[in-house]
Amino acid sequence: MKVYNPKMGMDALQVFPVSQAAAGQRAGRAGRTGPGTCYRLYTESAYRHEMLNMSVPEIQRTNLANVVLLLKSLNVDDILDFGFMDPPPKANILNSMYQLWILGALDNTGALTPTGRHMVEFPLEPALAKMLLAGAELGCSHEVLTIVSMLSVPPVFFRPNDRAEESDAAREKFFIPESDHLTLLHVYQQWKNNGYRTDWCDRHYLHAKGLRKAKEVRQQLGDIMTQQKVPIVSCGHEWDVVRKAICSAYFQNAAKFKSIGEYVNCRTGMPAHMHPSSALYGLGYTPDYVVYHELVMTSKEYMQCVTAVEPEWLAELGPMFFSVKDAHSSRLDARKKEREHKVSMAAEYKVAEAKKADALAALAAKEEAIRARERDAIATPGSRRPTTGSTPGASAARKRLLGL
């Protein structure tokens, strides 16, 4: 079962006992379409005392950044007290709001920003949506669109057991040494140059079905970008700009080199290992700083989809975490800047609370005025709408009765 740890920001594949509800569902499948028998390989005591009644809902064990972004777009301000059917842990919600603030989707008061308004229109993870918008700003949205589409489908490389060496050699032909993201871009471009052919995919040990799905996703995301008036421009072969766009969305997943094949997360100190299938794994050198798409715990903490970045990009795109040390500045100056920033954030929050209170007061006054008009209205038989004061509908009916 895939479980998200909000403190570490990592998905872990953990082994859980099956729930009683899931066990009953599996038992019901035996004999559904034909004669069958279900054998339960556990004791009745374990069934009754060790298994949960129901499986843990997915909303309680997953990253909620997309859910929080959607609720914010629906003008739900107090998400912590929102009436979820299965309330997730508050730590998950707070962590998701923090991630959205990092990406610029929420401001210092927790309100949705214009960037967040654009991000919510894409059916993607917030980080991928931010990558698309950053690519448009940096002039490489055409390439970033392809990368996001390839990340939205299952892995396109396959490695049959009987042809492991051949498939590895075929995969290495597509490697871009600085980035797994650029490797995916290279694969798609080569497939496009070869006419989207299936036989070409078979020769290079690629899933043609996955690539076709990526093409469909790319077309749909391109339509959304056109609808949102986000320009689709190409940077040609200047792929360093593409790496900077990737860094703008995943600088919170930055890791620093520790030893061969091993990195450490710059924020949490969490160890992160380079996966052997990565394009950066077999290089003659290892970059000092990388960003990764996600961290998955299997036998080790493995980074998936890694890209080498420049440390200056981290300081430029993630100033809340990273900074370039000035030669003539001291630690006291840095603490002074932090205090000033906190004071400005507190003042901004007070202004936002005052505006919110004024808006609620205006809304209450408007509703009270509507209720007052409804109380003062006089119901007039034969009239389509209630009126106040005179009743012209009644006087006209009286005249008709008198023959006037």
mmCIF file of C-alpha atoms in Angstrom:
data_model
loop_
_atom_site.group_PDB
_atom_site.id
_atom_site.type_symbol
_atom_site.label_atom_id
_atom_site.label_comp_id
_atom_site.label_asym_id
_atom_site.label_seq_id
_atom_site.Cartn_x
_atom_site.Cartn_y
_atom_site.Cartn_z
ATOM 1 C CA MET A 1 0.000 0.000 0.000
ATOM 2 C CA LYS A 2 1.323 3.440 -0.955
ATOM 3 C CA VAL A 3 1.480 5.750 2.092
ATOM 4 C CA TYR A 4 2.573 9.398 2.071
ATOM 5 C CA ASN A 5 4.686 10.693 4.962
ATOM 6 C CA PRO A 6 4.122 14.478 5.288
ATOM 7 C CA LYS A 7 7.143 15.050 7.540
ATOM 8 C CA MET A 8 9.571 13.496 5.070
ATOM 9 C CA GLY A 9 7.613 14.362 1.923
ATOM 10 C CA MET A 10 8.035 10.791 0.713
ATOM 11 C CA ASP A 11 5.818 7.988 -0.561
ATOM 12 C CA ALA A 12 6.550 4.604 0.998
ATOM 13 C CA LEU A 13 5.365 1.213 -0.238
ATOM 14 C CA GLN A 14 4.407 -0.467 3.028
ATOM 15 C CA VAL A 15 3.052 -3.952 3.655
ATOM 16 C CA PHE A 16 -0.275 -3.951 5.515
ATOM 17 C CA PRO A 17 -2.577 -6.824 6.513
ATOM 18 C CA VAL A 18 -5.659 -6.989 4.359
ATOM 19 C CA SER A 19 -8.796 -5.476 5.921
ATOM 20 C CA GLN A 20 -11.871 -7.524 6.804
ATOM 21 C CA ALA A 21 -13.905 -5.763 4.116
ATOM 22 C CA ALA A 22 -11.280 -6.490 1.444
ATOM 23 C CA ALA A 23 -11.019 -10.118 2.591
ATOM 24 C CA GLY A 24 -14.780 -10.522 2.325
ATOM 25 C CA GLN A 25 -14.754 -8.991 -1.138
ATOM 26 C CA ARG A 26 -12.039 -11.387 -2.291
ATOM 27 C CA ALA A 27 -13.950 -14.342 -0.853
ATOM 28 C CA GLY A 28 -17.026 -13.228 -2.771
ATOM 29 C CA ARG A 29 -15.154 -13.429 -6.066
ATOM 30 C CA ALA A 30 -14.728 -17.188 -5.705
ATOM 31 C CA GLY A 31 -17.695 -18.790 -7.409
ATOM 32 C CA ARG A 32 -19.029 -15.610 -8.971
ATOM 33 C CA THR A 33 -18.755 -16.726 -12.585
ATOM 34 C CA GLY A 34 -18.224 -20.440 -11.893
ATOM 35 C CA PRO A 35 -17.690 -22.943 -9.090
ATOM 36 C CA GLY A 36 -14.854 -21.880 -6.773
ATOM 37 C CA THR A 37 -13.440 -22.111 -3.280
ATOM 38 C CA CYS A 38 -11.702 -19.415 -1.193
ATOM 39 C CA TYR A 39 -8.855 -20.509 1.104
ATOM 40 C CA ARG A 40 -7.920 -17.980 3.779
ATOM 41 C CA LEU A 41 -4.280 -18.333 4.767
ATOM 42 C CA TYR A 42 -4.698 -16.818 8.233
ATOM 43 C CA THR A 43 -6.445 -17.774 11.454
ATOM 44 C CA GLU A 44 -9.897 -16.654 12.517
ATOM 45 C CA SER A 45 -8.347 -14.942 15.525
ATOM 46 C CA ALA A 46 -6.093 -12.888 13.245
ATOM 47 C CA TYR A 47 -9.119 -12.001 11.119
ATOM 48 C CA ARG A 48 -11.123 -10.758 14.079
ATOM 49 C CA HIS A 49 -8.437 -9.064 16.177
ATOM 50 C CA GLU A 50 -5.550 -8.031 13.890
ATOM 51 C CA MET A 51 -7.300 -6.798 10.731
ATOM 52 C CA LEU A 52 -9.009 -3.436 10.326
ATOM 53 C CA ASN A 53 -12.720 -3.437 9.600
ATOM 54 C CA MET A 54 -12.242 -1.245 6.524
ATOM 55 C CA SER A 55 -9.223 -0.283 4.438
ATOM 56 C CA VAL A 56 -7.667 3.101 5.198
ATOM 57 C CA PRO A 57 -9.225 5.646 2.784
ATOM 58 C CA GLU A 58 -6.793 6.974 0.208
ATOM 59 C CA ILE A 59 -7.467 10.598 1.213
ATOM 60 C CA GLN A 60 -5.889 9.811 4.605
ATOM 61 C CA ARG A 61 -2.653 8.413 3.154
ATOM 62 C CA THR A 62 -1.859 10.575 0.151
ATOM 63 C CA ASN A 63 -0.549 14.033 -0.690
ATOM 64 C CA LEU A 64 -3.453 16.508 -0.564
ATOM 65 C CA ALA A 65 -1.903 19.433 -2.439
ATOM 66 C CA ASN A 66 -4.278 19.014 -5.391
ATOM 67 C CA VAL A 67 -7.331 18.726 -3.112
ATOM 68 C CA VAL A 68 -6.370 21.835 -1.133
ATOM 69 C CA LEU A 69 -5.785 23.808 -4.339
ATOM 70 C CA LEU A 70 -9.212 22.798 -5.658
ATOM 71 C CA LEU A 71 -10.952 23.736 -2.398
ATOM 72 C CA LYS A 72 -9.191 27.112 -2.357
ATOM 73 C CA SER A 73 -10.434 27.758 -5.905
ATOM 74 C CA LEU A 74 -13.983 27.055 -4.629
ATOM 75 C CA ASN A 75 -13.572 29.809 -1.985
ATOM 76 C CA VAL A 76 -13.249 27.384 0.934
ATOM 77 C CA ASP A 77 -11.092 29.338 3.379
ATOM 78 C CA ASP A 78 -11.091 27.150 6.493
ATOM 79 C CA ILE A 79 -9.908 23.839 5.085
ATOM 80 C CA LEU A 80 -8.883 22.419 8.471
ATOM 81 C CA ASP A 81 -12.543 22.399 9.580
ATOM 82 C CA PHE A 82 -13.963 21.384 6.200
ATOM 83 C CA GLY A 83 -16.516 18.561 6.401
ATOM 84 C CA PHE A 84 -14.618 15.693 4.778
ATOM 85 C CA MET A 85 -16.407 12.334 4.814
ATOM 86 C CA ASP A 86 -13.123 10.757 5.958
ATOM 87 C CA PRO A 87 -11.131 13.625 7.510
ATOM 88 C CA PRO A 88 -7.411 13.356 6.688
ATOM 89 C CA PRO A 89 -4.765 14.131 9.311
ATOM 90 C CA LYS A 90 -4.290 17.861 9.854
ATOM 91 C CA ALA A 91 -0.556 17.425 9.349
ATOM 92 C CA ASN A 92 -1.252 16.356 5.741
ATOM 93 C CA ILE A 93 -3.437 19.413 5.111
ATOM 94 C CA LEU A 94 -0.931 21.847 6.648
ATOM 95 C CA ASN A 95 1.920 20.284 4.705
ATOM 96 C CA SER A 96 -0.076 20.557 1.463
ATOM 97 C CA MET A 97 -0.832 24.232 2.121
ATOM 98 C CA TYR A 98 2.861 24.801 2.804
ATOM 99 C CA GLN A 99 3.782 23.164 -0.501
ATOM 100 C CA LEU A 100 1.308 25.376 -2.364
ATOM 101 C CA TRP A 101 2.753 28.463 -0.659
ATOM 102 C CA ILE A 102 6.234 27.385 -1.735
ATOM 103 C CA LEU A 103 5.054 27.054 -5.351
ATOM 104 C CA GLY A 104 3.426 30.498 -5.265
ATOM 105 C CA ALA A 105 -0.151 29.185 -5.518
ATOM 106 C CA LEU A 106 -1.040 30.679 -2.098
ATOM 107 C CA ASP A 107 0.018 34.032 -0.680
ATOM 108 C CA ASN A 108 1.171 34.760 2.870
ATOM 109 C CA THR A 109 -2.436 34.905 4.094
ATOM 110 C CA GLY A 110 -3.449 31.571 2.550
ATOM 111 C CA ALA A 111 -5.481 33.106 -0.291
ATOM 112 C CA LEU A 112 -5.234 31.896 -3.877
ATOM 113 C CA THR A 113 -2.839 33.875 -6.095
ATOM 114 C CA PRO A 114 -3.194 34.500 -9.864
ATOM 115 C CA THR A 115 -0.618 31.754 -10.401
ATOM 116 C CA GLY A 116 -2.758 29.410 -8.326
ATOM 117 C CA ARG A 117 -5.791 30.325 -10.456
ATOM 118 C CA HIS A 118 -3.896 29.178 -13.545
ATOM 119 C CA MET A 119 -2.580 26.040 -11.827
ATOM 120 C CA VAL A 120 -6.029 24.824 -10.781
ATOM 121 C CA GLU A 121 -7.142 24.679 -14.428
ATOM 122 C CA PHE A 122 -4.655 21.897 -15.209
ATOM 123 C CA PRO A 123 -5.566 18.303 -14.233
ATOM 124 C CA LEU A 124 -2.059 17.797 -12.881
ATOM 125 C CA GLU A 125 -0.083 17.790 -9.671
ATOM 126 C CA PRO A 126 0.538 21.412 -8.590
ATOM 127 C CA ALA A 127 4.292 21.061 -9.170
ATOM 128 C CA LEU A 128 3.762 19.919 -12.778
ATOM 129 C CA ALA A 129 1.307 22.774 -13.388
ATOM 130 C CA LYS A 130 3.864 25.223 -11.976
ATOM 131 C CA MET A 131 6.480 23.728 -14.301
ATOM 132 C CA LEU A 132 4.260 24.466 -17.314
ATOM 133 C CA LEU A 133 3.742 28.074 -16.249
ATOM 134 C CA ALA A 134 7.456 28.532 -15.502
ATOM 135 C CA GLY A 135 8.305 27.081 -18.922
ATOM 136 C CA ALA A 136 6.077 29.700 -20.560
ATOM 137 C CA GLU A 137 7.857 32.478 -18.634
ATOM 138 C CA LEU A 138 11.308 31.160 -19.565
ATOM 139 C CA GLY A 139 10.407 30.552 -23.216
ATOM 140 C CA CYS A 140 10.543 26.733 -23.251
ATOM 141 C CA SER A 141 6.907 25.711 -22.712
ATOM 142 C CA HIS A 142 6.963 23.506 -25.836
ATOM 143 C CA GLU A 143 9.632 21.256 -24.324
ATOM 144 C CA VAL A 144 8.214 21.390 -20.798
ATOM 145 C CA LEU A 145 4.806 20.362 -22.161
ATOM 146 C CA THR A 146 6.363 17.193 -23.578
ATOM 147 C CA ILE A 147 8.165 16.409 -20.297
ATOM 148 C CA VAL A 148 4.987 16.865 -18.241
ATOM 149 C CA SER A 149 3.091 14.594 -20.637
ATOM 150 C CA MET A 150 5.745 11.875 -20.327
ATOM 151 C CA LEU A 151 5.653 12.152 -16.520
ATOM 152 C CA SER A 152 1.866 11.733 -16.575
ATOM 153 C CA VAL A 153 1.986 8.220 -18.078
ATOM 154 C CA PRO A 154 3.592 4.977 -16.830
ATOM 155 C CA PRO A 155 7.304 4.453 -17.616
ATOM 156 C CA VAL A 156 7.838 3.986 -21.345
ATOM 157 C CA PHE A 157 10.973 1.827 -21.051
ATOM 158 C CA PHE A 158 10.566 -1.922 -20.639
ATOM 159 C CA ARG A 159 13.241 -4.445 -19.723
ATOM 160 C CA PRO A 160 12.446 -8.117 -20.548
ATOM 161 C CA ASN A 161 14.353 -10.612 -18.441
ATOM 162 C CA ASP A 162 15.653 -12.563 -21.419
ATOM 163 C CA ARG A 163 16.954 -9.405 -23.176
ATOM 164 C CA ALA A 164 18.112 -7.296 -20.255
ATOM 165 C CA GLU A 165 21.478 -6.324 -21.777
ATOM 166 C CA GLU A 166 19.964 -5.391 -25.141
ATOM 167 C CA SER A 167 17.259 -3.252 -23.539
ATOM 168 C CA ASP A 168 19.815 -1.505 -21.293
ATOM 169 C CA ALA A 169 21.975 -0.716 -24.329
ATOM 170 C CA ALA A 170 18.944 0.636 -26.188
ATOM 171 C CA ARG A 171 18.009 2.811 -23.215
ATOM 172 C CA GLU A 172 21.509 4.264 -22.915
ATOM 173 C CA LYS A 173 21.232 5.603 -26.466
ATOM 174 C CA PHE A 174 18.550 8.018 -25.284
ATOM 175 C CA PHE A 175 20.342 9.196 -22.133
ATOM 176 C CA ILE A 176 20.929 12.923 -21.646
ATOM 177 C CA PRO A 177 23.719 12.966 -19.028
ATOM 178 C CA GLU A 178 22.363 15.943 -17.047
ATOM 179 C CA SER A 179 18.760 14.913 -16.648
ATOM 180 C CA ASP A 180 16.218 12.091 -16.631
ATOM 181 C CA HIS A 181 13.574 14.665 -17.568
ATOM 182 C CA LEU A 182 15.522 15.626 -20.685
ATOM 183 C CA THR A 183 15.938 11.911 -21.446
ATOM 184 C CA LEU A 184 12.144 11.608 -21.601
ATOM 185 C CA LEU A 185 12.033 14.657 -23.871
ATOM 186 C CA HIS A 186 14.664 13.080 -26.125
ATOM 187 C CA VAL A 187 12.694 9.828 -26.353
ATOM 188 C CA TYR A 188 9.515 11.631 -27.405
ATOM 189 C CA GLN A 189 11.294 13.773 -29.978
ATOM 190 C CA GLN A 190 12.991 10.742 -31.558
ATOM 191 C CA TRP A 191 9.649 8.911 -31.678
ATOM 192 C CA LYS A 192 8.115 11.963 -33.356
ATOM 193 C CA ASN A 193 10.981 12.205 -35.873
ATOM 194 C CA ASN A 194 10.412 8.548 -36.789
ATOM 195 C CA GLY A 195 6.765 9.103 -37.625
ATOM 196 C CA TYR A 196 5.252 7.809 -34.344
ATOM 197 C CA ARG A 197 5.864 4.248 -35.564
ATOM 198 C CA THR A 198 5.175 1.193 -33.404
ATOM 199 C CA ASP A 199 7.904 -0.964 -34.973
ATOM 200 C CA TRP A 200 10.485 1.690 -34.058
ATOM 201 C CA CYS A 201 9.295 1.462 -30.413
ATOM 202 C CA ASP A 202 9.619 -2.328 -30.471
ATOM 203 C CA ARG A 203 13.204 -2.128 -31.743
ATOM 204 C CA HIS A 204 14.175 0.319 -29.002
ATOM 205 C CA TYR A 205 12.308 -1.449 -26.167
ATOM 206 C CA LEU A 206 9.729 1.287 -25.678
ATOM 207 C CA HIS A 207 6.048 0.944 -24.849
ATOM 208 C CA ALA A 208 4.222 2.280 -27.907
ATOM 209 C CA LYS A 209 0.955 2.405 -25.965
ATOM 210 C CA GLY A 210 2.498 4.628 -23.282
ATOM 211 C CA LEU A 211 3.953 6.991 -25.880
ATOM 212 C CA ARG A 212 0.603 7.256 -27.662
ATOM 213 C CA LYS A 213 -1.035 8.060 -24.324
ATOM 214 C CA ALA A 214 1.606 10.751 -23.710
ATOM 215 C CA LYS A 215 0.785 12.214 -27.125
ATOM 216 C CA GLU A 216 -2.916 12.400 -26.191
ATOM 217 C CA VAL A 217 -2.121 14.003 -22.828
ATOM 218 C CA ARG A 218 0.140 16.514 -24.556
ATOM 219 C CA GLN A 219 -2.621 17.493 -26.959
ATOM 220 C CA GLN A 220 -5.121 17.982 -24.126
ATOM 221 C CA LEU A 221 -2.698 20.035 -22.020
ATOM 222 C CA GLY A 222 -1.840 22.117 -25.085
ATOM 223 C CA ASP A 223 -5.532 22.902 -25.558
ATOM 224 C CA ILE A 224 -5.816 24.000 -21.925
ATOM 225 C CA MET A 225 -2.746 26.234 -22.285
ATOM 226 C CA THR A 226 -4.244 27.830 -25.397
ATOM 227 C CA GLN A 227 -7.534 28.342 -23.562
ATOM 228 C CA GLN A 228 -5.708 29.956 -20.618
ATOM 229 C CA LYS A 229 -3.692 32.101 -23.049
ATOM 230 C CA VAL A 230 -0.403 30.572 -21.910
ATOM 231 C CA PRO A 231 2.067 30.849 -24.820
ATOM 232 C CA ILE A 232 3.603 27.676 -26.241
ATOM 233 C CA VAL A 233 7.112 28.569 -27.373
ATOM 234 C CA SER A 234 10.215 26.502 -28.063
ATOM 235 C CA CYS A 235 13.768 27.133 -26.897
ATOM 236 C CA GLY A 236 15.333 25.010 -29.640
ATOM 237 C CA HIS A 237 18.347 23.132 -28.327
ATOM 238 C CA GLU A 238 19.006 25.454 -25.347
ATOM 239 C CA TRP A 239 17.984 22.800 -22.862
ATOM 240 C CA ASP A 240 19.624 24.517 -19.893
ATOM 241 C CA VAL A 241 16.545 26.743 -19.789
ATOM 242 C CA VAL A 242 14.403 23.609 -19.540
ATOM 243 C CA ARG A 243 16.442 22.435 -16.555
ATOM 244 C CA LYS A 244 15.843 25.815 -14.901
ATOM 245 C CA ALA A 245 12.072 25.447 -15.469
ATOM 246 C CA ILE A 246 12.215 22.001 -13.846
ATOM 247 C CA CYS A 247 14.142 23.488 -10.921
ATOM 248 C CA SER A 248 11.480 26.185 -10.457
ATOM 249 C CA ALA A 249 8.884 23.490 -9.704
ATOM 250 C CA TYR A 250 11.018 21.056 -7.694
ATOM 251 C CA PHE A 251 13.532 23.193 -5.785
ATOM 252 C CA GLN A 252 11.921 21.934 -2.557
ATOM 253 C CA ASN A 253 13.158 18.472 -3.609
ATOM 254 C CA ALA A 254 16.765 19.590 -3.954
ATOM 255 C CA ALA A 255 19.505 17.228 -2.783
ATOM 256 C CA LYS A 256 23.230 17.706 -2.238
ATOM 257 C CA PHE A 257 25.956 15.231 -3.127
ATOM 258 C CA LYS A 258 27.264 13.129 -0.232
ATOM 259 C CA SER A 259 29.023 10.114 -1.739
ATOM 260 C CA ILE A 260 28.910 8.054 -4.924
ATOM 261 C CA GLY A 261 25.265 7.378 -5.726
ATOM 262 C CA GLU A 262 24.049 8.964 -2.476
ATOM 263 C CA TYR A 263 22.590 12.406 -1.852
ATOM 264 C CA VAL A 264 21.056 14.225 1.110
ATOM 265 C CA ASN A 265 17.926 16.361 0.926
ATOM 266 C CA CYS A 266 18.937 19.988 1.470
ATOM 267 C CA ARG A 267 15.899 20.759 3.652
ATOM 268 C CA THR A 268 15.217 17.631 5.702
ATOM 269 C CA GLY A 269 18.598 15.852 5.665
ATOM 270 C CA MET A 270 16.807 12.754 4.364
ATOM 271 C CA PRO A 271 19.175 10.373 2.548
ATOM 272 C CA ALA A 272 18.312 9.883 -1.113
ATOM 273 C CA HIS A 273 19.938 7.377 -3.447
ATOM 274 C CA MET A 274 20.339 7.519 -7.194
ATOM 275 C CA HIS A 275 18.416 4.732 -8.894
ATOM 276 C CA PRO A 276 20.555 2.467 -11.133
ATOM 277 C CA SER A 277 18.222 3.123 -14.061
ATOM 278 C CA SER A 278 18.834 6.894 -13.894
ATOM 279 C CA ALA A 279 20.757 8.628 -16.671
ATOM 280 C CA LEU A 280 22.985 10.248 -14.023
ATOM 281 C CA TYR A 281 23.910 6.970 -12.321
ATOM 282 C CA GLY A 282 26.743 5.794 -14.549
ATOM 283 C CA LEU A 283 28.365 9.143 -15.266
ATOM 284 C CA GLY A 284 32.047 9.755 -14.819
ATOM 285 C CA TYR A 285 31.149 12.698 -12.558
ATOM 286 C CA THR A 286 28.295 13.364 -10.174
ATOM 287 C CA PRO A 287 26.618 16.809 -10.007
ATOM 288 C CA ASP A 288 26.775 18.632 -6.684
ATOM 289 C CA TYR A 289 23.083 19.516 -6.656
ATOM 290 C CA VAL A 290 20.074 17.747 -8.150
ATOM 291 C CA VAL A 291 16.296 17.980 -7.966
ATOM 292 C CA TYR A 292 14.050 14.943 -8.177
ATOM 293 C CA HIS A 293 10.432 14.314 -9.100
ATOM 294 C CA GLU A 294 9.612 12.186 -6.057
ATOM 295 C CA LEU A 295 11.242 10.058 -3.383
ATOM 296 C CA VAL A 296 9.988 6.480 -3.073
ATOM 297 C CA MET A 297 10.914 4.098 -0.274
ATOM 298 C CA THR A 298 11.432 0.503 -1.387
ATOM 299 C CA SER A 299 14.628 -1.224 -0.273
ATOM 300 C CA LYS A 300 16.227 2.257 -0.071
ATOM 301 C CA GLU A 301 15.110 5.852 -0.437
ATOM 302 C CA TYR A 302 15.330 6.182 -4.207
ATOM 303 C CA MET A 303 14.999 9.415 -6.168
ATOM 304 C CA GLN A 304 12.869 9.105 -9.279
ATOM 305 C CA CYS A 305 13.434 11.292 -12.353
ATOM 306 C CA VAL A 306 16.513 13.323 -11.379
ATOM 307 C CA THR A 307 17.891 16.498 -12.970
ATOM 308 C CA ALA A 308 21.184 18.254 -12.239
ATOM 309 C CA VAL A 309 20.785 21.961 -11.366
ATOM 310 C CA GLU A 310 23.018 24.908 -10.639
ATOM 311 C CA PRO A 311 23.161 26.129 -7.006
ATOM 312 C CA GLU A 312 22.484 29.711 -8.160
ATOM 313 C CA TRP A 313 19.122 28.570 -9.535
ATOM 314 C CA LEU A 314 18.132 27.256 -6.120
ATOM 315 C CA ALA A 315 18.887 30.603 -4.491
ATOM 316 C CA GLU A 316 17.037 32.477 -7.243
ATOM 317 C CA LEU A 317 13.914 30.295 -7.429
ATOM 318 C CA GLY A 318 13.676 29.173 -3.798
ATOM 319 C CA PRO A 319 14.743 32.164 -1.681
ATOM 320 C CA MET A 320 12.689 30.883 1.279
ATOM 321 C CA PHE A 321 15.106 27.922 1.574
ATOM 322 C CA PHE A 322 18.369 28.857 -0.135
ATOM 323 C CA SER A 323 20.563 31.922 -0.372
ATOM 324 C CA VAL A 324 23.975 32.860 -1.678
ATOM 325 C CA LYS A 325 26.187 33.992 1.206
ATOM 326 C CA ASP A 326 27.464 37.525 0.748
ATOM 327 C CA ALA A 327 31.106 38.075 1.534
ATOM 328 C CA HIS A 328 30.485 41.142 3.703
ATOM 329 C CA SER A 329 27.265 40.061 5.456
ATOM 330 C CA SER A 330 27.069 38.455 8.864
ATOM 331 C CA ARG A 331 24.663 36.054 10.524
ATOM 332 C CA LEU A 332 23.188 38.946 12.496
ATOM 333 C CA ASP A 333 22.226 40.683 9.249
ATOM 334 C CA ALA A 334 20.526 37.512 8.024
ATOM 335 C CA ARG A 335 18.547 37.196 11.269
ATOM 336 C CA LYS A 336 17.572 40.851 11.041
ATOM 337 C CA LYS A 337 16.195 40.286 7.534
ATOM 338 C CA GLU A 338 14.255 37.255 8.764
ATOM 339 C CA ARG A 339 12.681 39.284 11.585
ATOM 340 C CA GLU A 340 11.732 42.068 9.180
ATOM 341 C CA HIS A 341 10.182 39.520 6.829
ATOM 342 C CA LYS A 342 8.132 38.002 9.659
ATOM 343 C CA VAL A 343 6.903 41.448 10.721
ATOM 344 C CA SER A 344 5.844 42.264 7.154
ATOM 345 C CA MET A 345 4.031 38.924 6.863
ATOM 346 C CA ALA A 346 2.185 39.579 10.143
ATOM 347 C CA ALA A 347 1.140 43.042 8.935
ATOM 348 C CA GLU A 348 -0.041 41.564 5.630
ATOM 349 C CA TYR A 349 -2.090 38.979 7.524
ATOM 350 C CA LYS A 350 -3.752 41.692 9.653
ATOM 351 C CA VAL A 351 -4.694 43.666 6.535
ATOM 352 C CA ALA A 352 -6.145 40.527 4.934
ATOM 353 C CA GLU A 353 -8.148 39.745 8.095
ATOM 354 C CA ALA A 354 -9.526 43.313 8.155
ATOM 355 C CA LYS A 355 -10.589 43.053 4.502
ATOM 356 C CA LYS A 356 -12.221 39.706 5.199
ATOM 357 C CA ALA A 357 -14.120 41.141 8.182
ATOM 358 C CA ASP A 358 -15.314 44.110 6.075
ATOM 359 C CA ALA A 359 -16.493 41.760 3.323
ATOM 360 C CA LEU A 360 -18.411 39.616 5.832
ATOM 361 C CA ALA A 361 -20.001 42.728 7.370
ATOM 362 C CA ALA A 362 -21.062 43.997 3.935
ATOM 363 C CA LEU A 363 -22.528 40.597 3.077
ATOM 364 C CA ALA A 364 -24.435 40.466 6.371
ATOM 365 C CA ALA A 365 -25.808 43.984 5.799
ATOM 366 C CA LYS A 366 -26.931 43.030 2.291
ATOM 367 C CA GLU A 367 -28.696 39.908 3.558
ATOM 368 C CA GLU A 368 -30.366 41.932 6.335
ATOM 369 C CA ALA A 369 -31.623 44.479 3.784
ATOM 370 C CA ILE A 370 -33.090 41.666 1.668
ATOM 371 C CA ARG A 371 -34.827 40.184 4.698
ATOM 372 C CA ALA A 372 -36.176 43.619 5.667
ATOM 373 C CA ARG A 373 -37.710 44.102 2.202
ATOM 374 C CA GLU A 374 -39.287 40.654 2.421
ATOM 375 C CA ARG A 375 -40.799 41.477 5.835
ATOM 376 C CA ASP A 376 -42.217 44.806 4.607
ATOM 377 C CA ALA A 377 -43.690 43.327 1.440
ATOM 378 C CA ILE A 378 -47.512 42.914 1.301
ATOM 379 C CA ALA A 379 -48.918 39.795 -0.307
ATOM 380 C CA THR A 380 -51.495 40.858 -2.911
ATOM 381 C CA PRO A 381 -53.875 38.223 -4.367
ATOM 382 C CA GLY A 382 -53.876 38.268 -8.140
ATOM 383 C CA SER A 383 -50.520 40.064 -8.371
ATOM 384 C CA ARG A 384 -47.430 38.369 -9.723
ATOM 385 C CA ARG A 385 -45.095 39.956 -7.200
ATOM 386 C CA PRO A 386 -45.507 41.413 -3.726
ATOM 387 C CA THR A 387 -45.503 45.179 -3.480
ATOM 388 C CA THR A 388 -45.113 47.682 -0.675
ATOM 389 C CA GLY A 389 -47.651 50.410 0.056
ATOM 390 C CA SER A 390 -50.459 50.597 -2.579
ATOM 391 C CA THR A 391 -51.971 47.538 -4.280
ATOM 392 C CA PRO A 392 -52.713 48.469 -7.911
ATOM 393 C CA GLY A 393 -53.561 44.874 -8.769
ATOM 394 C CA ALA A 394 -56.373 44.795 -6.203
ATOM 395 C CA SER A 395 -57.829 48.160 -7.298
ATOM 396 C CA ALA A 396 -57.960 47.060 -10.946
ATOM 397 C CA ALA A 397 -59.751 43.841 -10.017
ATOM 398 C CA ARG A 398 -62.277 45.824 -7.944
ATOM 399 C CA LYS A 399 -63.030 48.120 -10.907
ATOM 400 C CA ARG A 400 -63.678 45.128 -13.156
ATOM 401 C CA LEU A 401 -66.123 43.691 -10.634
ATOM 402 C CA LEU A 402 -68.012 47.008 -10.511
ATOM 403 C CA GLY A 403 -68.176 47.169 -14.293
ATOM 404 C CA LEU A 404 -66.088 50.290 -14.572
#
